[in-house]
Coordinates of C-alpha atoms and ligand atoms in Angstrom, one line a residue:
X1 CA 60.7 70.0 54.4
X2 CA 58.3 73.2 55.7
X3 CA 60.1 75.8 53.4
X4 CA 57.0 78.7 53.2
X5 CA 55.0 76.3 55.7
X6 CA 53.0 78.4 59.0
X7 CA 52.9 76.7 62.1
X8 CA 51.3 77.3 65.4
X9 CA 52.5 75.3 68.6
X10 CA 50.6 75.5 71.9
X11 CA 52.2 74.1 75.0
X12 CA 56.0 75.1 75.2
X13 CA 56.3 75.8 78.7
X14 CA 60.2 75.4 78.9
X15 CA 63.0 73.4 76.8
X16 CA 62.3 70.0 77.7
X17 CA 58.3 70.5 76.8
X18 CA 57.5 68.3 73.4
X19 CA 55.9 71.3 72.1
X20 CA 59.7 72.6 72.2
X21 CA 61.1 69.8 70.6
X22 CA 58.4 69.6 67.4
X23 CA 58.8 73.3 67.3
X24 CA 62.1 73.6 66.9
X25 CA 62.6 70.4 64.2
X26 CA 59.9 72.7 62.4
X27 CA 61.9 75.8 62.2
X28 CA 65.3 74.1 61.7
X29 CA 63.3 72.1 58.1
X30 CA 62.2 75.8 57.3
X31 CA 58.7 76.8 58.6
X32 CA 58.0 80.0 60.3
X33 CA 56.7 79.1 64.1
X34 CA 54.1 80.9 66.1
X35 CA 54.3 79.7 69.8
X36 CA 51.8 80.9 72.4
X37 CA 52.4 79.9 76.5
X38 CA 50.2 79.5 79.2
X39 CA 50.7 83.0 81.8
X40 CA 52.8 85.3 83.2
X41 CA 54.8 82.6 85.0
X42 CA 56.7 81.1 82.0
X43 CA 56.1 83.9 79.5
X44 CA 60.1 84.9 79.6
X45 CA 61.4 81.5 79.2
X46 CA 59.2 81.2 76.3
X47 CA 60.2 84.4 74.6
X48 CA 63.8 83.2 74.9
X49 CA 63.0 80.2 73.4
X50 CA 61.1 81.2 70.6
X51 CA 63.6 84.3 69.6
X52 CA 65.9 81.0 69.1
X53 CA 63.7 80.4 66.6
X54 CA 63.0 83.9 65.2
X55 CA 59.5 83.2 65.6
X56 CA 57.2 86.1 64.9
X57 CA 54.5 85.7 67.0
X58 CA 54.7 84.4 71.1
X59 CA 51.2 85.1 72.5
X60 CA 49.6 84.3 75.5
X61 CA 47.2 81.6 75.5
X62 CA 44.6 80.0 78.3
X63 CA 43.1 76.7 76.7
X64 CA 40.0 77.4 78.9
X65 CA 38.8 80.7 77.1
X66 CA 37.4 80.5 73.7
X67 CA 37.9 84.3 73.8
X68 CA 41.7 84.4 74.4
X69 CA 41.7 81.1 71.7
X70 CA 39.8 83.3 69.2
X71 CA 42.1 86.3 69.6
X72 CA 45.1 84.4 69.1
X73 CA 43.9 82.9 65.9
X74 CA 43.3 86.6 65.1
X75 CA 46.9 87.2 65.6
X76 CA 48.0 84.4 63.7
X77 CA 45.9 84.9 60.6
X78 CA 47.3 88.7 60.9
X79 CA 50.7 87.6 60.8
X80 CA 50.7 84.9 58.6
X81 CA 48.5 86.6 56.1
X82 CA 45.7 85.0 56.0
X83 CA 46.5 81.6 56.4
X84 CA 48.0 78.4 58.4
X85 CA 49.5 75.4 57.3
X86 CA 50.3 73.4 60.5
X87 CA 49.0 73.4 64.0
X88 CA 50.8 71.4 67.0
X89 CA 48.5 70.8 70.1
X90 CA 50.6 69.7 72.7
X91 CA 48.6 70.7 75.9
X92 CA 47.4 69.3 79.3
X93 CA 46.4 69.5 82.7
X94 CA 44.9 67.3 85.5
X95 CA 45.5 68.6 89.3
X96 CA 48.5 66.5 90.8
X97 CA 46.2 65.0 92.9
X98 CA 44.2 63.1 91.0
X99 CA 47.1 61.9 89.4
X100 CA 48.9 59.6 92.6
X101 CA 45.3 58.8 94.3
X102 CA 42.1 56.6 92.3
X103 CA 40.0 57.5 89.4
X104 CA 37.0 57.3 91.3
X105 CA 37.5 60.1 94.0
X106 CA 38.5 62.4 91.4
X107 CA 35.3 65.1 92.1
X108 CA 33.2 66.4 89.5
X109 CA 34.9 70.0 88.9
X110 CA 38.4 68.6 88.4
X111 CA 37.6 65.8 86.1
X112 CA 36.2 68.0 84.0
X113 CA 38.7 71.1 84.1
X114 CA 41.2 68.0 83.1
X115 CA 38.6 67.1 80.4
X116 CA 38.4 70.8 79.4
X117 CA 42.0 71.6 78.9
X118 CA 43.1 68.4 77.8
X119 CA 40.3 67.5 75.0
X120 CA 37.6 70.2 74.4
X121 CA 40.7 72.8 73.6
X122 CA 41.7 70.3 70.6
X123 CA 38.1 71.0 68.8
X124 CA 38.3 74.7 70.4
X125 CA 41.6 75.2 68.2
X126 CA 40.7 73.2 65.4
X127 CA 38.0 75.1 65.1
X128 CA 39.5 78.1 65.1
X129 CA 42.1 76.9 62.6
X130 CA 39.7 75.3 59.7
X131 CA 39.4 78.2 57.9
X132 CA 42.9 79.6 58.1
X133 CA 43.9 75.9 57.0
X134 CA 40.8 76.2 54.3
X135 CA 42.6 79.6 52.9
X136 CA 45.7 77.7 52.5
X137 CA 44.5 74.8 50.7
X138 CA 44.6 72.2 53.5
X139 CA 46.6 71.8 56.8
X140 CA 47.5 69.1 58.8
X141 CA 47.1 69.4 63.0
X142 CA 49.0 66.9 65.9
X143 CA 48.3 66.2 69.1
X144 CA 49.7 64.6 72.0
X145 CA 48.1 61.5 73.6
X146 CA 49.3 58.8 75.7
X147 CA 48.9 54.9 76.3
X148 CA 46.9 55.5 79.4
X149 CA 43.8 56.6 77.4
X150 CA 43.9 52.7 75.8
X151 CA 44.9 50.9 78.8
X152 CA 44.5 51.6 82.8
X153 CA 48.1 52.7 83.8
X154 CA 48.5 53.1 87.6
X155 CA 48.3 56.8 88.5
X156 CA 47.4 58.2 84.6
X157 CA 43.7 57.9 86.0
X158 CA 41.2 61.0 85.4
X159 CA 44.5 62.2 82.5
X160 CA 43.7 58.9 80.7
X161 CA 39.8 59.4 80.6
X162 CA 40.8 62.7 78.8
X163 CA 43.1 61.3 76.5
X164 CA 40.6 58.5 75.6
X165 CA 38.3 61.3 74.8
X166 CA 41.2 63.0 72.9
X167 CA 42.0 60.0 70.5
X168 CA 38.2 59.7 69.6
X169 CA 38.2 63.4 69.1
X170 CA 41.1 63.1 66.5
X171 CA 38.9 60.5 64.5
X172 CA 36.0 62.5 64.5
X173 CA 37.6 65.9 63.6
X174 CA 39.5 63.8 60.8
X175 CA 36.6 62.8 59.2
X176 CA 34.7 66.4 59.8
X177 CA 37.9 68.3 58.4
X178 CA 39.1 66.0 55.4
X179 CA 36.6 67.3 53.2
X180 CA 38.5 70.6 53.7
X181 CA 42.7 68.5 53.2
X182 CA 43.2 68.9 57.0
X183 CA 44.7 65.9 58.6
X184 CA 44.4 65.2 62.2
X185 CA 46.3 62.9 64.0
X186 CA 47.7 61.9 67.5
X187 CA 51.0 61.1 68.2
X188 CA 51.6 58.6 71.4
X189 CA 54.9 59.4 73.6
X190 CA 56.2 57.0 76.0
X191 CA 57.4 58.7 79.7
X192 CA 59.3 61.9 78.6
X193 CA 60.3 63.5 81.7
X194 CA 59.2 67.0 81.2
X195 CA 57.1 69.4 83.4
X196 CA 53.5 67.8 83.1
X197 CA 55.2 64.6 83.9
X198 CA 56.7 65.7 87.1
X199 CA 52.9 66.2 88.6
X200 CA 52.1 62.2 87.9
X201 CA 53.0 59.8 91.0
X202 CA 55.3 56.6 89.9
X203 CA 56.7 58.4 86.6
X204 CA 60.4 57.1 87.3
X205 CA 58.5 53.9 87.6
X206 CA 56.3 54.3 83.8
X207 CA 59.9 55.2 82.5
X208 CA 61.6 52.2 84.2
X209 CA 59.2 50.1 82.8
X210 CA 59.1 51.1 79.1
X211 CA 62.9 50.6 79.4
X212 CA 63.1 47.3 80.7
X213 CA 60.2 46.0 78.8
X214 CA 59.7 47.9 75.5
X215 CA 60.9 46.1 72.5
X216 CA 63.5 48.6 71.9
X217 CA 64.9 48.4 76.0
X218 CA 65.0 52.3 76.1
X219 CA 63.4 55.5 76.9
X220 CA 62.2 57.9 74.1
X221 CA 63.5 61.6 74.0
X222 CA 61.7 64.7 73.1
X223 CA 63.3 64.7 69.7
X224 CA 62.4 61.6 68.7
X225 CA 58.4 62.8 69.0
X226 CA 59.6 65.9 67.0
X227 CA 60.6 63.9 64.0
X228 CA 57.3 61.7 64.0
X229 CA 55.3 65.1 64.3
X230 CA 57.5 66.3 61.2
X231 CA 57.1 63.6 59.4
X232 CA 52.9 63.5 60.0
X233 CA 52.6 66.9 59.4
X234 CA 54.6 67.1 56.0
X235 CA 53.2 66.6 52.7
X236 CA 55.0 62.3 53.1
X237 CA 52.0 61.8 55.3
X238 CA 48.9 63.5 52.9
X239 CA 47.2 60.5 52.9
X240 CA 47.5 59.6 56.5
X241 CA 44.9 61.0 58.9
X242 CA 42.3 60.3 61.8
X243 CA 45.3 57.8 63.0
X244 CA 47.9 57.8 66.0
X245 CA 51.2 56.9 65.9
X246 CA 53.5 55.4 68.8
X247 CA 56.7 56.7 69.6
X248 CA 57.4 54.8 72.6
X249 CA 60.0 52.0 71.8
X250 CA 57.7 49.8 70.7
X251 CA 56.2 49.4 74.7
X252 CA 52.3 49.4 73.4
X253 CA 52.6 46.2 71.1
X254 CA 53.4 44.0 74.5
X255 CA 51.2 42.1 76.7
X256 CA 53.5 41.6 79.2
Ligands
NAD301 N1 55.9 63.8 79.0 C1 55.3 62.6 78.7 O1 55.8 61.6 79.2 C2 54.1 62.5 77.8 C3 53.8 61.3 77.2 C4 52.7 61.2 76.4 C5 51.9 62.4 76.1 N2 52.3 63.6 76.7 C6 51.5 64.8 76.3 O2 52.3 65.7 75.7 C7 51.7 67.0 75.9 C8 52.7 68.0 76.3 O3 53.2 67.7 77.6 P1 54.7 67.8 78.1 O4 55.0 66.4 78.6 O5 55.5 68.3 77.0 O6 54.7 68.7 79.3 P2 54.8 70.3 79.5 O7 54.4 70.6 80.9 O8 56.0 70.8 78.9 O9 53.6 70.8 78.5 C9 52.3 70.9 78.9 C10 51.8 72.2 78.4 O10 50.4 72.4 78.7 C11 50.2 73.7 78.9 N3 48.9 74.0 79.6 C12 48.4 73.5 80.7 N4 47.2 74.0 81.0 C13 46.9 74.9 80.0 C14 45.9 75.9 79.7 N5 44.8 76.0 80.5 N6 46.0 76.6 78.6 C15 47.0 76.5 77.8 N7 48.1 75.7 78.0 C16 48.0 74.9 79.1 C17 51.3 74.1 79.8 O11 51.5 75.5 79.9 C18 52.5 73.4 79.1 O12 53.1 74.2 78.2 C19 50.5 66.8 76.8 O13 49.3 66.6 76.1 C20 50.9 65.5 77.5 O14 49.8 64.8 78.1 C21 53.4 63.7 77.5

């Protein structure tokens, strides 16, 4: 499906991170992956990763600095020639407490570091990406959002302000870039237990829910948000942008 297709992912930060799971359904359909990772920390276990992959560019990248996020573009347009065809955002951050306590004592500096990371670095990267996606004739560009942007889930608090933000940012950027054939959508998981989720108070309860509840009665896995981010960025879904799509057994159509 991405035979000759270039695709940079931000946010693998181990195996059982999404970005991990679109990556990797994007290099076993045939496009070449550039990953970049967030510090020292987990710069090993993302090498490892992406060398399961044979992916020819793992790069360091901090959301917060339009300097690092203008020399990895650099890098990328280096090694891809000139050009990219897919970009997977797939990052986030809110401090863990402001994640268990109540929206309104989140203080001033941390609701908007969440807000920085978690939004502003979507237009930072899409920025950077329009005219590599411009030299390839058109691109198309995911992100990852979440239910808690729509609706007030217990705990999500100061995370779904940012994602609210983030879904209205997709709209806007799909309109500014479709002039240029770059799509932009959102993709919305249910509970996938993965690092980011640890840090949110009640998340066995979110996932207990959604399985009880959901029309589907069950969890979602990784993989299953891979194959919707394959499917919306491949050429099936050119005329689908500025849109998000639920992966989450159904859970968001109930009212009870
Ligand atoms: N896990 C879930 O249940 C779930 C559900 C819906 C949406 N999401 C969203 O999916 C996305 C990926 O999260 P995940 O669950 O795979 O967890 P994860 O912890 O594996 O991924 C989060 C990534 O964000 C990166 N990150 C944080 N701060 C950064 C910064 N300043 N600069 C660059 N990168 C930074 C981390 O390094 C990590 O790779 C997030 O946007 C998250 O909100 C997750």
């Amino acid at each position: 499906m991405f035979a000759g297709k270039r695709a940079l992912v931000l946010g693998v930060a181990n195996r059982r991170s999404i970005a991990w799971a679109i990556a990797r359904r994007l290099a076993a359909e045939g496009a070449t992956v550039a990953l970049t990772y967030q510090g020292e920390r987990i710069e090993s276990t993302v090498r490892e990763l992406a060398a399961t992959v044979a992916s020819p560019l793992v790069t360091a990248c901090d959301v917060c600095s339009d300097a690092e996020i203008a020399r990895v573009f650099a890098e990328v347009c280096e090694v891809f020639g000139g050009g990219l065809d897919l970009l997977v955002h797939s990052v986030a951050f809110a401090a863990a407490e402001d994640l268990e306590g109540r929206l309104i004592d989140t203080p001033r500096d941390r609701f908007w570091t969440a807000l920085e990371v978690s939004t502003y670095s979507l237009l930072a990267c899409a920025r950077e990406a329009e005219p590599l996606m411009e030299a390839a004739g058109g691109g198309s560009i995911v992100t990852m959002t979440y239910l808690g942007g729509e609706r007030a889930v217990p705990h999500y608090n100061v995370m779904g302000v940012a994602k609210a933000a983030l879904d209205s940012s997709v709209r806007y950027l799909a309109w500014e870039l479709g002039a240029r054939n770059i799509r932009v959508n959102a993709i919305s998981a249910g509970p996938v237990r993965t690092l980011a989720a640890r840090s949110i108070a009640g998340f066995s309860t979110m996932e207990s829910i959604v399985a009880e509840r959901a029309p589907l009665r069950r969890s979602i896995e990784a993989d299953d948000v891979g194959a919707a981010a394959a499917y919306l960025l491949s050429d099936g879904a050119r005329n689908v942008t500025g849109t998000t799509l639920y992966v989450d057994s159904g859970y968001h159509s109930m009212g009870m």
